XYZ file of C-alpha atoms in Angstrom:
595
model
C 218.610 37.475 77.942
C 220.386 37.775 81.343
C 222.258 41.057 82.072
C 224.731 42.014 84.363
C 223.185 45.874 84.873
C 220.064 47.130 84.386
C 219.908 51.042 84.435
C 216.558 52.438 84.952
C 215.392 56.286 84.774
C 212.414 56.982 86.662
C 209.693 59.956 86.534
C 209.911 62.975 88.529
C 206.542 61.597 89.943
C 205.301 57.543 90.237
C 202.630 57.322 88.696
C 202.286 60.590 87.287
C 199.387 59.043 84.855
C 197.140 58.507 87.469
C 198.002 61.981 89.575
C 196.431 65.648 88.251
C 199.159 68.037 89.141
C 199.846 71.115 87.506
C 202.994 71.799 86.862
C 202.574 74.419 84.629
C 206.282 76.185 83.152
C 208.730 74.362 85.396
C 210.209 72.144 82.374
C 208.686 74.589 79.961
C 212.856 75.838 78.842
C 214.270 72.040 78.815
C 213.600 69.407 76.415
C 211.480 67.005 78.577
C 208.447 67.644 79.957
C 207.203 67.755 83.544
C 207.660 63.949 83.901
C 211.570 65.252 83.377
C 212.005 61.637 81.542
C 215.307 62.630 79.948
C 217.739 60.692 81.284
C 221.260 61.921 82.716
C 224.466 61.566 80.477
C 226.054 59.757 82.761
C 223.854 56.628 82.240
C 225.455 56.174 78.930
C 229.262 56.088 79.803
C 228.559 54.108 82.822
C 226.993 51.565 80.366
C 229.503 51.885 77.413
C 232.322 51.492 80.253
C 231.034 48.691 81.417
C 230.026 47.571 78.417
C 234.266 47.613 77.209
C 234.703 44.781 79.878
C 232.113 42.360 78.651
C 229.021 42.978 81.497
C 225.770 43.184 79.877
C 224.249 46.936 80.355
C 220.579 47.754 79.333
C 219.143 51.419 79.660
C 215.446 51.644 80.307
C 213.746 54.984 80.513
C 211.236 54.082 82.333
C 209.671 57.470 82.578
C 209.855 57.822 78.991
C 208.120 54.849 78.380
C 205.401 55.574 80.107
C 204.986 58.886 78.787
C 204.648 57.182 75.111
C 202.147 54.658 76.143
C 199.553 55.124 79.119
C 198.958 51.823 78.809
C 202.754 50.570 79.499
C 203.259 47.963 81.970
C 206.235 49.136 83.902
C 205.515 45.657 86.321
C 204.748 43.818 83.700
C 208.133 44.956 81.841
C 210.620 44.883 85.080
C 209.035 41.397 86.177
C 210.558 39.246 83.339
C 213.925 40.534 83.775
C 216.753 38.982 84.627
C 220.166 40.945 85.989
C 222.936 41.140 88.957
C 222.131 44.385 89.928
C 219.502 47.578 89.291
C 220.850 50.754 89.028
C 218.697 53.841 89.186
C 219.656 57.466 89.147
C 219.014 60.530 91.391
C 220.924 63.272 89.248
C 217.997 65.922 89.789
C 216.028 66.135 92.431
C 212.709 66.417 91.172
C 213.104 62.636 90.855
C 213.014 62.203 94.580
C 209.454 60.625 94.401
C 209.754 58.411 91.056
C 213.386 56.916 91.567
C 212.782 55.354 95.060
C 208.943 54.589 94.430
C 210.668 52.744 91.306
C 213.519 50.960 94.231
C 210.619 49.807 96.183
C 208.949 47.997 93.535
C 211.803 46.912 91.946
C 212.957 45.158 95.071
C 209.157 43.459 95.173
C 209.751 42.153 92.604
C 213.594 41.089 92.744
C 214.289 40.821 96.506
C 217.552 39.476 96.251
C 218.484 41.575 93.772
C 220.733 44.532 94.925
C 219.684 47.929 94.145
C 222.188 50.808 93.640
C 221.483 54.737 93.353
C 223.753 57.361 91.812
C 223.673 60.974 90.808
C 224.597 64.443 92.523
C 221.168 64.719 94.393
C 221.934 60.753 95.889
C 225.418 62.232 96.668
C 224.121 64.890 98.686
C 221.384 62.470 100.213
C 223.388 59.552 100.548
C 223.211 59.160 104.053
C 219.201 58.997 103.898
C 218.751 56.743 100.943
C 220.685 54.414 101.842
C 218.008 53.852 105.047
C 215.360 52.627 102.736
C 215.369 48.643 103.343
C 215.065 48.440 99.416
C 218.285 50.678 98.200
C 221.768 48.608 98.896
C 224.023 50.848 97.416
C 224.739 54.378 97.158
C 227.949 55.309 94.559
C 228.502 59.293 95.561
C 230.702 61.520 93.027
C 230.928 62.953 89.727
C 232.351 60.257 88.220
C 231.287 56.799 88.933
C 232.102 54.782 85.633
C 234.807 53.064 87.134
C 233.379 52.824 90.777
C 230.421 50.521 88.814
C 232.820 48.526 87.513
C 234.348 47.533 91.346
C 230.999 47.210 92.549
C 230.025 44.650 89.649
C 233.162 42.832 90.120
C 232.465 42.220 93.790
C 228.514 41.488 93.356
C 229.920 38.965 90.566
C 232.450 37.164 92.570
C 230.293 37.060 95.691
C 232.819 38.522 97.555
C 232.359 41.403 100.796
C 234.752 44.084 100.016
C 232.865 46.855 99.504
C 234.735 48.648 102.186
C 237.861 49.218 99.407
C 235.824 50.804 97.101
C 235.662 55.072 97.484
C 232.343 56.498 97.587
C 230.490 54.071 98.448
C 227.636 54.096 101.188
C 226.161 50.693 101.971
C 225.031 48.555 104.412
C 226.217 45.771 105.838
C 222.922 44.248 107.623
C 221.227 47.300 109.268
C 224.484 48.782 109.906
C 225.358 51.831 107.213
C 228.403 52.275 106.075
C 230.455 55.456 104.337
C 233.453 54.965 102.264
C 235.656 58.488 102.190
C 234.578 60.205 98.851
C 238.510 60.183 97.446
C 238.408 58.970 93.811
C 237.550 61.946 91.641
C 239.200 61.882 88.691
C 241.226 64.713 87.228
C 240.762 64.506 83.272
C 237.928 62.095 81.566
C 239.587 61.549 78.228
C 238.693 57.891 79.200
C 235.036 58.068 79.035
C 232.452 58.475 76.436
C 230.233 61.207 77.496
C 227.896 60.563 76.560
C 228.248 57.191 75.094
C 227.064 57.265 71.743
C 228.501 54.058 70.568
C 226.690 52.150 73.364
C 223.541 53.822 72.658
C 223.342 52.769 69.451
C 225.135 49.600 69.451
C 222.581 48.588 72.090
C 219.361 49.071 70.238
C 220.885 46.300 68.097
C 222.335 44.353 70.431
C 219.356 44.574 72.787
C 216.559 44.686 69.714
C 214.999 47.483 71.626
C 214.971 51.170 70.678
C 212.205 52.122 72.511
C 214.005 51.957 75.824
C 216.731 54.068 75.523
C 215.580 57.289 74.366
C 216.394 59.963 75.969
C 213.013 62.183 75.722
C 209.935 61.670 74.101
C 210.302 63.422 71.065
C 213.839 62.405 70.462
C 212.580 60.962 66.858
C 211.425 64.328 65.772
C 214.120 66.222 67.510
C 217.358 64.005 67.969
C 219.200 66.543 69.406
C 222.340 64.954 70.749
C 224.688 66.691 73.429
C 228.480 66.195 74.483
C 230.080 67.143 77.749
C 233.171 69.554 77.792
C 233.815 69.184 81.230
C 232.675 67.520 85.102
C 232.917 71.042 87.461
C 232.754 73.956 86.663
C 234.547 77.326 87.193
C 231.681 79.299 87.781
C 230.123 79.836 91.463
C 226.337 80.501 90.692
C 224.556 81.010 93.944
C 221.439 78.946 92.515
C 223.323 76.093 91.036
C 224.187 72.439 91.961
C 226.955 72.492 89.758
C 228.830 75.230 90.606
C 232.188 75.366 91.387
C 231.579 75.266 95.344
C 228.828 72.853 95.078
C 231.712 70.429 93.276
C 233.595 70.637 96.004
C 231.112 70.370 98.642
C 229.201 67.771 97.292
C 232.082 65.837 95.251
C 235.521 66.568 96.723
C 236.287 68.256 93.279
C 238.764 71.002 93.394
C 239.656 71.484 89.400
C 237.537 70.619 86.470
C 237.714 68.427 84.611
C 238.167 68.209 81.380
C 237.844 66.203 78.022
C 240.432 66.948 74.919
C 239.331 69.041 71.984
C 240.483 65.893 70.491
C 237.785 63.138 72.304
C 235.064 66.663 71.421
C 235.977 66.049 68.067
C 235.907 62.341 68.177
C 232.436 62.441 69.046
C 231.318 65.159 66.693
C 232.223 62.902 64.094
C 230.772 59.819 65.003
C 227.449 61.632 65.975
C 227.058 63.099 62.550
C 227.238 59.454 61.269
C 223.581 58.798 62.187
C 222.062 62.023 63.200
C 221.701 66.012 61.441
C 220.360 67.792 64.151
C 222.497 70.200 66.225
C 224.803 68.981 68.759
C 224.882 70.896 71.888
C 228.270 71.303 73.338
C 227.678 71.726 77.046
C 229.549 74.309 79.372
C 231.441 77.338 77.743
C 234.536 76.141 76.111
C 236.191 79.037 77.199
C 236.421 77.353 80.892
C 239.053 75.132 79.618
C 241.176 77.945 78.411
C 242.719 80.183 75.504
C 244.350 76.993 74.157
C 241.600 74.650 74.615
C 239.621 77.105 72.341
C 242.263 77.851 69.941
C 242.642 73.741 69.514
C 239.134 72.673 69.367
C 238.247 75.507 66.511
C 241.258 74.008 64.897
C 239.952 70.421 64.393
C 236.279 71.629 63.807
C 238.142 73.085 60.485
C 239.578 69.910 59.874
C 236.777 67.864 59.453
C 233.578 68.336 57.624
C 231.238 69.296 59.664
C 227.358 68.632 58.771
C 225.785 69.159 61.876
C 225.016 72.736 63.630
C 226.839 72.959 66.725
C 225.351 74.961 69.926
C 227.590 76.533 72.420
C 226.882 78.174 75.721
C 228.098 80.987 76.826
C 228.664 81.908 81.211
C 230.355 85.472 80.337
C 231.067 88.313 78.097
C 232.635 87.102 74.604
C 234.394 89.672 72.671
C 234.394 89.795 68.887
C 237.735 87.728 68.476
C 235.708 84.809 69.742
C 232.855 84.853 67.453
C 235.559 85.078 64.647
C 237.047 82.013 65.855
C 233.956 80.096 65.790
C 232.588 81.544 62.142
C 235.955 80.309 60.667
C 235.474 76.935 61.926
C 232.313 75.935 62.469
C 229.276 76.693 58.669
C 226.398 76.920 61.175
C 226.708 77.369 64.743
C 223.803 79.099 67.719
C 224.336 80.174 71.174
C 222.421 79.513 74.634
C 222.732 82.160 77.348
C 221.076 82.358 80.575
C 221.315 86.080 82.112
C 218.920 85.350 84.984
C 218.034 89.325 84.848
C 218.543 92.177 83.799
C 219.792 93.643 86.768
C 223.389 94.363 86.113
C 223.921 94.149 90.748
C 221.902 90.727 90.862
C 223.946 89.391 87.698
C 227.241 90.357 89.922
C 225.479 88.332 93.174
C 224.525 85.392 91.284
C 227.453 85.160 89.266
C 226.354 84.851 85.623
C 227.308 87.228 83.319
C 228.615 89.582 86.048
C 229.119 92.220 83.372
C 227.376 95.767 82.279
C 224.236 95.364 80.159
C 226.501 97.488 77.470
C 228.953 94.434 77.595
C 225.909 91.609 77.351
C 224.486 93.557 74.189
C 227.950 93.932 72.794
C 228.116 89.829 72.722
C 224.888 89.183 71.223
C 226.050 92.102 68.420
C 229.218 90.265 67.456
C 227.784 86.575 67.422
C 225.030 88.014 64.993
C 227.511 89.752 63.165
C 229.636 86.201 62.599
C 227.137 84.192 61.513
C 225.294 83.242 64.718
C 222.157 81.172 63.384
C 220.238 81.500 66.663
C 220.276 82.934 70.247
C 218.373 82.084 72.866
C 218.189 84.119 75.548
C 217.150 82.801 79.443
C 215.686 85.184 81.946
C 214.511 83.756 85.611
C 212.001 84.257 88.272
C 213.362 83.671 91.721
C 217.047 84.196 91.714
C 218.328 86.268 94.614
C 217.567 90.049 95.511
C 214.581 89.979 92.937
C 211.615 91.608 93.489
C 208.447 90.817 91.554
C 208.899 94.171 89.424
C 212.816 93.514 88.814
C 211.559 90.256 87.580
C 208.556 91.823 84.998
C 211.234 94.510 84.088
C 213.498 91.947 82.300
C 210.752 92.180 79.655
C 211.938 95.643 78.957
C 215.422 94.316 78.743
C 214.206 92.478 75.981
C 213.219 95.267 74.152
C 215.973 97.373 75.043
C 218.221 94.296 73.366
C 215.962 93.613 70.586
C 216.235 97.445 69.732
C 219.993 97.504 69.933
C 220.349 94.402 67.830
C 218.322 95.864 65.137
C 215.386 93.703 65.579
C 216.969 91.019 64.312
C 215.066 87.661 64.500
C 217.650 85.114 65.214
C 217.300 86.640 69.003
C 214.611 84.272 71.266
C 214.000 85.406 74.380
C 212.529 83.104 77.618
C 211.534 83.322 80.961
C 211.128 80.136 83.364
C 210.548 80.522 87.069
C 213.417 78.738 89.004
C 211.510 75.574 89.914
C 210.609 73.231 91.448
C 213.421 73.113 94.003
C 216.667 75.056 95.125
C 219.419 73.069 93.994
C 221.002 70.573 96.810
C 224.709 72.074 97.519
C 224.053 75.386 95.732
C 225.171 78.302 98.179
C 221.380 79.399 98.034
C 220.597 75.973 99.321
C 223.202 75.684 101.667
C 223.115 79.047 103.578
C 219.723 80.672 102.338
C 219.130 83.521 105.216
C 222.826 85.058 103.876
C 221.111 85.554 100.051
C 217.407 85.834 101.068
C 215.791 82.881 100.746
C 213.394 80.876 103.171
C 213.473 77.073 102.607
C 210.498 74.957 102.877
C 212.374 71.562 101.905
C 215.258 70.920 103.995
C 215.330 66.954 103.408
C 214.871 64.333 101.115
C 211.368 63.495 101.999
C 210.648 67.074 102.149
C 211.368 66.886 98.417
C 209.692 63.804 97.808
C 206.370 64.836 99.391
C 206.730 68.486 97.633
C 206.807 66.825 93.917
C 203.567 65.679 94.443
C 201.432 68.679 95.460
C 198.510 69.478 93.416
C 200.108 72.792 91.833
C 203.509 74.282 91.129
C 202.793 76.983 93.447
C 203.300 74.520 96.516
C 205.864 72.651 94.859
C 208.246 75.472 95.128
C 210.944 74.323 98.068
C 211.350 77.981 98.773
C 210.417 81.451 98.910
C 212.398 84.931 98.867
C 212.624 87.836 101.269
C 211.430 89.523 98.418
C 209.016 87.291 96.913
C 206.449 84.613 98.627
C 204.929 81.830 96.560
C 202.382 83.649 95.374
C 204.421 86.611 94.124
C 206.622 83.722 91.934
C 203.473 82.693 90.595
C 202.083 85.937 89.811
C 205.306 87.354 88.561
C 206.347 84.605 86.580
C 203.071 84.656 84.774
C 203.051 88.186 84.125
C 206.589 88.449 82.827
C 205.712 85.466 80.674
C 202.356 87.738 79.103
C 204.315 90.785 78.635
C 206.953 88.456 76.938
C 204.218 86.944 74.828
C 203.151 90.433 73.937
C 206.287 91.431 73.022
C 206.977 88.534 70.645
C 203.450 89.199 69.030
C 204.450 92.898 68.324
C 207.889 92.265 66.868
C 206.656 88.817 64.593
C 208.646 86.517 66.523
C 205.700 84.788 66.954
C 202.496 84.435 64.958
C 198.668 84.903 66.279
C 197.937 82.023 66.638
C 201.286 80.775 69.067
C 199.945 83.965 71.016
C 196.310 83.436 71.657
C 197.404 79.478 72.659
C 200.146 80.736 75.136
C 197.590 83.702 75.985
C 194.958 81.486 77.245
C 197.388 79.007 78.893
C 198.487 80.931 81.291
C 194.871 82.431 81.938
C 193.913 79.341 82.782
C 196.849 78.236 84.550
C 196.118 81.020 87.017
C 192.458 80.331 87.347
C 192.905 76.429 87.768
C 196.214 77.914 90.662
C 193.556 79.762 92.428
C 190.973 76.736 92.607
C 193.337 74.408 93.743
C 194.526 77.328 96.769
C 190.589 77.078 97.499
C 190.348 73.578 97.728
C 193.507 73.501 100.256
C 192.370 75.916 102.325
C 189.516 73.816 102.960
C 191.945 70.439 103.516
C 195.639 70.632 103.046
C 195.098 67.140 101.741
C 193.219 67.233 98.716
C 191.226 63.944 97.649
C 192.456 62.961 94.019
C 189.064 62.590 92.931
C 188.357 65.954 93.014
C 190.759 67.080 90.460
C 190.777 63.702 88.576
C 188.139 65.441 86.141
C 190.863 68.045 85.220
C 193.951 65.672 84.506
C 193.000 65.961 80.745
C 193.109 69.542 80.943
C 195.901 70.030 83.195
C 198.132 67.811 81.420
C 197.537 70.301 77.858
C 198.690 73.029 80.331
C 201.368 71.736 81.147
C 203.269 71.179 77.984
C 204.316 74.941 76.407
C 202.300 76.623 79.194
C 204.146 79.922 78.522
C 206.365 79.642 75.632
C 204.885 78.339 72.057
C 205.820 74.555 71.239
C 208.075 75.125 68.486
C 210.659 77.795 69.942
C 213.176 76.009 71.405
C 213.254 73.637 68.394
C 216.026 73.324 66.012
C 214.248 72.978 62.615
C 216.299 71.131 60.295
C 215.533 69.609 56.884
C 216.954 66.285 57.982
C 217.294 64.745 60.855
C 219.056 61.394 60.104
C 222.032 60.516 57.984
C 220.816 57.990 55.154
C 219.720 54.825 55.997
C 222.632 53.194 54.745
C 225.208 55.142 56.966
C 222.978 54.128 60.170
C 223.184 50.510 58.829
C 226.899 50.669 58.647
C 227.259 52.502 61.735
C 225.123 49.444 63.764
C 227.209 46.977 61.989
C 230.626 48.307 62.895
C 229.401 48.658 66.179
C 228.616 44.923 66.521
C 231.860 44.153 65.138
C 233.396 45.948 67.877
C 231.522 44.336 70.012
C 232.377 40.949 68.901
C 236.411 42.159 68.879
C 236.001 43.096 72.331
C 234.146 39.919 73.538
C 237.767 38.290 71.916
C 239.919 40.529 73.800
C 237.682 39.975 77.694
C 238.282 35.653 77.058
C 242.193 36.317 76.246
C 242.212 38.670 79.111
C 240.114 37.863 81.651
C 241.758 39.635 84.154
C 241.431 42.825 82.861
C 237.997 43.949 84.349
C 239.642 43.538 87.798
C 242.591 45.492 87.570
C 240.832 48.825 87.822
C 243.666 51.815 87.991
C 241.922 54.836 89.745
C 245.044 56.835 88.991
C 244.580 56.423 85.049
């Protein structure tokens, strides 16, 4: 089968099966692994938009594929196929290394074959990816479904007009070129994000469901996920995505949002083939009084099967969690606090309330029906000092105590690695909130992914806190935190003597590879290749137990015979649409960035 797009997701590190790095807890509170093979949203509605046109889109998660086979060709696999274009993503930086060791042998293999990047990291980097011989195309912004669709158009019809397309770096010969960054659109009702309906349709279509899964325990755990918003109203100093970095990085000035109404849509189609919660991403409360109001009102109007998962950025008063118990039968909550530090909450921007007001929110959500909470503490943020950081242990407590010991409160604590965040104010002016870079550019990056530990991944270090002050604090919050677990049966023994002598070997194995570097910054593979085994049990759960940020439901799947359905309809659509591109031909090219 030919194709008109081939999107490929690379891992954080190429080849990560044949490197022994420790990477220890940096992926430890997401649901990937150190690889980081799941796959930004974003893939999927560029596909499915696409896909409404007629081109031929095919997802491969690479990464993931790899991760699920050792043996996996990835040569093998991209040699035999046949496309217009490659496009690969740069969302998150920790991919530096993979995606554009993943260009270069892509181009190998397909010299003629144009190659384009995407993401927020290949926004902010545009300028130096697009000076690799084997990248052709760099599409910059938050929103790049219909961008794709120009590019493909003019790639198709041979034609050199790249110039009228907005954000858009390329080259034309040696000579680089930078479109103004103007198109950024102001509502994304248009969109599926993510797209669902192209996802599955395509492992049908495409007889393949091996490469398009998002992580690699999606079939246990098919958690799905469904964006509120692009932007955000929120100016966390340590985050990419903050409102500032939007701007900076994106032109974005609003946010932008999609109707309770699409949120819905998608609820409803997702609980067709799946049972396991469905994440709604960003705190609905950014879109307003209204937006809530309307979203809790169509959540009551349909039946709902699935658990929903919201996050919370700030304070929510009772009236809230009433809301969502009258809509939604079974519903948990994700907030990151950083610390407990009520001054450093106020700096960073998260939860910039009193610790009175952050236990006052976790009281009413357990006293509506709140299923789960998860709770995020950091290592790293700004202003914290290796016994501010330990001391958000005895937050814990202090919150476990108020809330009555009740069990349906998880607590974390993840240092903030590997990198600072491209466009975050911490990234862009890190002397005014204490921070010393070590990574300044994209091959900075690329060559820190690869070090031998965690420890010298790090792109950074605080006034406060050096490397080795991370390290040591964010292991010894994490064994306090495993203590405290232990004592109040949020964990059993056995979770606590695995995570227990993780992280004692983590810092033993940390300390041999400092030993071998002071000898030679350069260390030879071979002499940790006899650890890979071991490093790579470390670094799955290395301080939190496996099963703790899992949603354990009795079912995962609808019924066989509602995913059969579900493929079928899908097809049919396809087929209706496939009508609709010959009668209208034109259609693909009259591309209305105003809509």
């Amino acid at each position: 089968m030919k194709y008109d797009l081939v999107l490929l997701h690379a891992p954080s590190v190429y080849d990560f099966r044949k490197n022994s790095i420790l990477a220890g807890p940096i992926s430890d509170v997401v649901p990937s692994s150190p690889v980081f093979e799941m796959y930004p949203i974003g893939l999927t509605s560029i596909a499915d938009y696409l896909e409404r046109f007629g081109l031929k889109v095919k997802i491969i998660n690479i990464a993931n594929r790899m991760l699920l086979d050792d043996k996996f060709d990835v040569e093998k696999k991209l040699t035999h196929i046949k496309t217009k274009a490659f496009g690969i993503d740069l969302h998150w930086l920790p991919h530096a290394h993979g995606s554009i060791e993943l260009a270069k042998l892509v181009k190998n293999l397909h010299p003629t074959t144009p190659i384009i990047f995407g993401g927020l990291s290949a926004t902010y980097f545009h300028k130096a990816l697009i000076q690799y011989p084997f990248i052709d195309f760099v599409v910059r912004g938050d929103s790049t479904e219909k961008l794709m669709l120009m590019l493909m158009n003019d790639l198709e019809d041979q034609v050199d007009e790249f110039d009228l397309i907005p954000n858009l770096t390329w080259k034309r010969g040696h000579e680089m070129n930078v479109n103004p960054l103007t198109y950024v659109p102001s509502h994304l009702d248009e969109f599926d994000i993510p797209g669902y309906r192209y996802t599955i349709r395509s492992v049908f279509k495409y007889r393949n469901f091996l490469d398009p899964l998002p992580y690699k325990e999606w079939l246990q755990y098919p958690n799905t996920a469904i964006l509120t918003a692009r932007g955000c109203t929120q100016n966390c100093l340590i985050c990419g995505g903050s409102k500032d970095a939007y701007h900076q990085n994106c032109q974005r000035q609003s946010l932008a949002l999609r109707s309770p109404t699409k949120l819905i849509e998608d609820i409803v189609f997702i609980q067709r083939f799946s049972r396991a919660p469905i994440f709604i991403l960003h705190d609905i409360r950014q879109g307003g009084a209204n937006y809530v109001d309307e979203l809790m009102e169509g959540l009551k109007n349909i039946h709902l099967k699935n658990e929903l998962v919201f996050e919370l950025f700030q304070y929510a008063d009772e009236e809230f969690f009433r809301k969502i118990q009258s809509a939604v039968p079974k519903y948990s909550l994700e907030l990151t606090l950083e610390t407990f530090d009520e001054n450093i909450r106020l700096l960073n921007g998260k939860f910039h309330c009193t610790n009175e007001k952050v236990i006052e929110t976790l009281q009413s959500a357990l006293k509506h029906g709140c299923s789960k909470i998860d709770l995020f503490f950091m290592i790293g943020i700004p202003g914290q000092t290796k016994e501010s950081a330990v001391a958000n242990i005895d937050f814990c407590e202090e919150i476990h105590n108020h809330c009555h010991h009740d069990s349906r409160l998880a607590y974390f604590v993840a240092p903030l690695a590997p990198f600072l965040d491209p466009a975050s104010a911490a990234f862009e002016n890190p002397e005014r909130y204490g921070y010393i870079k070590h990574c300044h550019t994209l091959e900075d990056h690329r060559k820190a992914i690869t070090q031998p530990s965690w420890k010298h991944m790090l792109s950074y270090e605080t006034k406060e806190m050096n490397r080795d002050t991370i390290v040591d604090a964010t292991y010894e919050s994490a064994k306090r935190l495993n203590d405290f677990k232990l004592q109040y049966q949020l964990i059993d023994k056995h979770t606590h003597a695995d995570i227990e002598s993780k992280i004692e070997k983590s810092q033993a194995y940390i300390r041999s590879i400092d030993e071998l570097m002071e000898k030679s910054p350069s260390i030879d593979p071979k002499d940790l290749e006899s650890l890979k085994r071991e490093f790579k049990e470390l670094n799955e759960y290395s301080i939190c137990g496996k099963n703790e940020l899992k949603w354990e439901v009795k079912k995962n799947y609808a019924n066989f015979l509602s995913l059969a359905m579900v493929g079928l309809e899908l097809l049919f659509e396809e087929h209706k649409n496939k009508l609709k591109q010959q009668l209208y031909p034109a259609a693909r090219k009259q591309i209305n960035l105003d809509a």
